[in-house]
Coordinates of C-alpha atoms in Angstrom, one line a residue:
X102 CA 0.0 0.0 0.0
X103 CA 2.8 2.4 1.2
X104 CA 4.3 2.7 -2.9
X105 CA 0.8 3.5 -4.4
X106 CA 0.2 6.3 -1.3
X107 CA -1.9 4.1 0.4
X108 CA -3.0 3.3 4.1
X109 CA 0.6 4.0 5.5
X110 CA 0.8 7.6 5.7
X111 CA -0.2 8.8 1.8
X112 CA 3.0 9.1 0.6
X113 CA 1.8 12.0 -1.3
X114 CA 5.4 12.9 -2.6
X115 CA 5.9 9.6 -5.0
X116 CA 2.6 8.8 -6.3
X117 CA 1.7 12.6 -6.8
X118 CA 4.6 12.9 -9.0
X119 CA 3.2 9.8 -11.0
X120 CA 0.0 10.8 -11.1
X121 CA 0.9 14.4 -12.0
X122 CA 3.1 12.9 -15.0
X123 CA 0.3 10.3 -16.4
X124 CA -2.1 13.5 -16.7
X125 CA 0.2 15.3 -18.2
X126 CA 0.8 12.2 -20.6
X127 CA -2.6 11.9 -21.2
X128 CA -2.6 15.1 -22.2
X129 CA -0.4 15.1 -24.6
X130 CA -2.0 12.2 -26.0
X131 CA -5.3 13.2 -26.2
X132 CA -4.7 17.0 -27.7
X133 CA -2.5 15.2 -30.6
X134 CA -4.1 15.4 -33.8
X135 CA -4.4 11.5 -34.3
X136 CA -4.7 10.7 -30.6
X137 CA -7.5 9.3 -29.0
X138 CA -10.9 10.7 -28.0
X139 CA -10.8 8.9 -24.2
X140 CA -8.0 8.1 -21.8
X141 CA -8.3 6.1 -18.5
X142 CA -6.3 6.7 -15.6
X143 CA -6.5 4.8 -12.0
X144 CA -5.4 5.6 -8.4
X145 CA -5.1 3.8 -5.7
X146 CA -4.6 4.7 -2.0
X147 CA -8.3 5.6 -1.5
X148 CA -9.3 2.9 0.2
X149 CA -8.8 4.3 4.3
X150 CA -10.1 2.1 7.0
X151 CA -6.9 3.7 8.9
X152 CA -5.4 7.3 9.9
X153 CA -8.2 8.6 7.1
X154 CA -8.0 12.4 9.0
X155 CA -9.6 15.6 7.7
X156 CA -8.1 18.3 7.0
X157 CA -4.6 16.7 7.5
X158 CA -4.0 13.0 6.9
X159 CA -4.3 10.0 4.0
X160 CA -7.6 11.3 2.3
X161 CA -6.4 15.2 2.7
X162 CA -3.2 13.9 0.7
X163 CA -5.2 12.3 -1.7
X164 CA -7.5 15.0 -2.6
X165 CA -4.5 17.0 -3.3
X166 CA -2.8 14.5 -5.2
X167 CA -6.0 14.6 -7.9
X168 CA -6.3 18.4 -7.4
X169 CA -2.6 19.1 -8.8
X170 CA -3.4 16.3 -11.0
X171 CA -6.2 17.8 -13.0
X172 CA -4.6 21.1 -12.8
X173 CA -1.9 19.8 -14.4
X174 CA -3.8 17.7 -17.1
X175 CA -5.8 21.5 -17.3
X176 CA -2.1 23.1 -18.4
X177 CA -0.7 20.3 -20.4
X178 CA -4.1 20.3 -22.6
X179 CA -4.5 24.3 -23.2
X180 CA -6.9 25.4 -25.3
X181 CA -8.1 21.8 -25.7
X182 CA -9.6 21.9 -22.1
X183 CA -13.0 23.7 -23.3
X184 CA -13.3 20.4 -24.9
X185 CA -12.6 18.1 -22.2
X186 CA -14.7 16.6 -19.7
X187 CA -13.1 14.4 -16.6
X188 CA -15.1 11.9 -14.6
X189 CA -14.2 10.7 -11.4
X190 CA -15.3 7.8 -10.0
X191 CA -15.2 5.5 -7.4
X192 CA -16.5 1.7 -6.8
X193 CA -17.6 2.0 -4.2
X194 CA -18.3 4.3 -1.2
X195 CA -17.7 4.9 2.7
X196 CA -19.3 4.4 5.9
X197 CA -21.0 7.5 6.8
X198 CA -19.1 7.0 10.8
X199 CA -15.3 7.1 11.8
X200 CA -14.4 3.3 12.6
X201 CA -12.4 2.5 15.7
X202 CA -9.1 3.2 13.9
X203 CA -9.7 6.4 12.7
X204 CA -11.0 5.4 9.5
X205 CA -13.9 5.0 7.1
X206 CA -15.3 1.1 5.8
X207 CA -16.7 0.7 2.8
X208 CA -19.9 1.8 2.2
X209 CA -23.2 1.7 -0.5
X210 CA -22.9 5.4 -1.6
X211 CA -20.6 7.5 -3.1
X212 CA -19.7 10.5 -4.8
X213 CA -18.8 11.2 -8.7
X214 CA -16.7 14.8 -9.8
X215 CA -17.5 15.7 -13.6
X216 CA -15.0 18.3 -14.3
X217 CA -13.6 20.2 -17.2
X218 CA -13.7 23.0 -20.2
X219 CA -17.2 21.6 -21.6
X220 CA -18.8 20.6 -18.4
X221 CA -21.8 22.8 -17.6
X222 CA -20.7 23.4 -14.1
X223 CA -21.1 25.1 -10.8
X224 CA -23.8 22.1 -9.4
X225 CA -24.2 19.3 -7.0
X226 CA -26.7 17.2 -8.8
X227 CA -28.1 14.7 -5.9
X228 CA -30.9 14.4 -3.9
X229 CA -29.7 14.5 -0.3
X230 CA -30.4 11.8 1.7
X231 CA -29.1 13.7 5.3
X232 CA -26.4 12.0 7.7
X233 CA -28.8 11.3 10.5
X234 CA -28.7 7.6 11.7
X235 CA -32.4 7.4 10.7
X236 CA -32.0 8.3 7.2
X237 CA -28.3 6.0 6.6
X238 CA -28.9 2.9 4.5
X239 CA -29.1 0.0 6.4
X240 CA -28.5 2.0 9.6
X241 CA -24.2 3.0 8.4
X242 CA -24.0 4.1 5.1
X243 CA -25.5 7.1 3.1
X244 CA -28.3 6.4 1.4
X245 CA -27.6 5.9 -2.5
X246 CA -30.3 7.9 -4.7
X247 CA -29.1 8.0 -8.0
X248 CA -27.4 5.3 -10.5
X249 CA -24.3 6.2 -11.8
X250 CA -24.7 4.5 -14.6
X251 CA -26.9 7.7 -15.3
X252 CA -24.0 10.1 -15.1
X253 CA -22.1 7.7 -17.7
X254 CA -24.7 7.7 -20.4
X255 CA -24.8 11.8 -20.4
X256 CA -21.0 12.0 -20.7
X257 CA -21.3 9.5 -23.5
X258 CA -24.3 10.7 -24.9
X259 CA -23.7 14.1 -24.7
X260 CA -20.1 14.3 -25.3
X261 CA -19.0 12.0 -27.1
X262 CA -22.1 11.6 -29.6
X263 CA -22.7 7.8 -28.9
X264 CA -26.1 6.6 -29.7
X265 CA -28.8 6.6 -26.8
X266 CA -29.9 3.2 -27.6
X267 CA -26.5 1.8 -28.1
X268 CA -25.6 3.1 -25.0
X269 CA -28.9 1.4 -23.4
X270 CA -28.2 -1.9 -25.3
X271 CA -24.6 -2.8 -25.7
X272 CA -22.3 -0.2 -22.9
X273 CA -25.3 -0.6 -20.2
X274 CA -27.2 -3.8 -21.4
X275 CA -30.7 -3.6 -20.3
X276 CA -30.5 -0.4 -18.5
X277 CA -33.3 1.4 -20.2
X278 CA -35.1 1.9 -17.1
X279 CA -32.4 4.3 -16.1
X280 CA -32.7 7.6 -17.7
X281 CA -29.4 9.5 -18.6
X282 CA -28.9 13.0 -17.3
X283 CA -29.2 15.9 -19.0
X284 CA -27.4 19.0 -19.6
X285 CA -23.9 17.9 -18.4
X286 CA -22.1 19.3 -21.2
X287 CA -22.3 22.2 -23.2
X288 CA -19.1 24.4 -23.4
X289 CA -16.4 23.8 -26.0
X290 CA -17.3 21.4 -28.9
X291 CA -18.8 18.5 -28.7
X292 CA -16.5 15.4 -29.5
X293 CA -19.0 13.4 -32.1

């Protein structure tokens, strides 16, 4: 854990430097003429049942990590970034409680950040399900009240020009029932 800025400390220095270099690599790939339309990063280190802290400690660490990252992937892409959109996702999410060693468990809901040039911003999009022990699923976690899979098909709708019923058939088989959201994207140009 301690080499990818995990559970021992966040080890920030190391695996910020990587993940600062692999955005700017993206970006480099991805503004090229020929390049591709989509790149896919991971990073690891998120996963804190331990030392998880607030405004100091592993997740503080982490959040910086993909803050200098994006800002970096922001600088490397230049005038490209009013076409870019970034999502940021997660698995899976926390407990809503500290656990006995200072740490969070994994949990049923979670969080997604859509960021970038053609991302009509400025918005939580959610329906707030409150922190009080009476409104946590299943008594521990926060209550999930939206499918991700909804924030997917807008980015790939919207942005990238796929088809709506492809998207419902073949990327999200059988997933009709789950309705894509709208108005996600708008500045730059749109990638179809």
């Amino acid at each position: 854990a301690e080499a990818n800025g995990g559970m021992q400390g966040g080890n920030r220095g190391r695996a910020g430097a990587r993940f600062k270099a692999q955005m700017q690599a993206a970006a480099r790939f991805l503004k090229a003429p020929a390049g591709p339309r989509v790149a896919v990063l991971e990073s690891g280190g998120w996963d804190t049942h331990a030392n998880q802290g607030a405004a100091k400690g592993i997740l503080a660490n982490r959040f910086s990590m993909l803050d200098e990252g994006l800002a970096a992937l922001q600088h490397e892409l230049g005038g490209e970034w009013s076409n870019t959109v970034v999502l940021t996702v997660t698995e899976f999410g926390r407990t809503a409680a500290v656990n006995g060693t200072r740490g969070t468990d994994h949990g049923t809901a979670s969080a997604a950040l859509l960021t970038g040039g053609a991302v009509n911003g400025g918005r939580v999009i959610a329906d707030w399900p409150g922190l009080a022990t009476a409104d946590l699923y299943e008594g521990r976690d926060l209550y999930p009240t939206g499918d991700i899979r909804s924030l997917f098909k807008g980015v790939l709708v919207q942005h990238l020009g796929l088809d709506p019923v492809f998207v419902d058939r073949s990327v999200f088989p059988d997933s009709r029932s789950v309705d894509m959201l709208d108005d996600l994207v708008g500045g730059g140009t749109r990638l179809a």
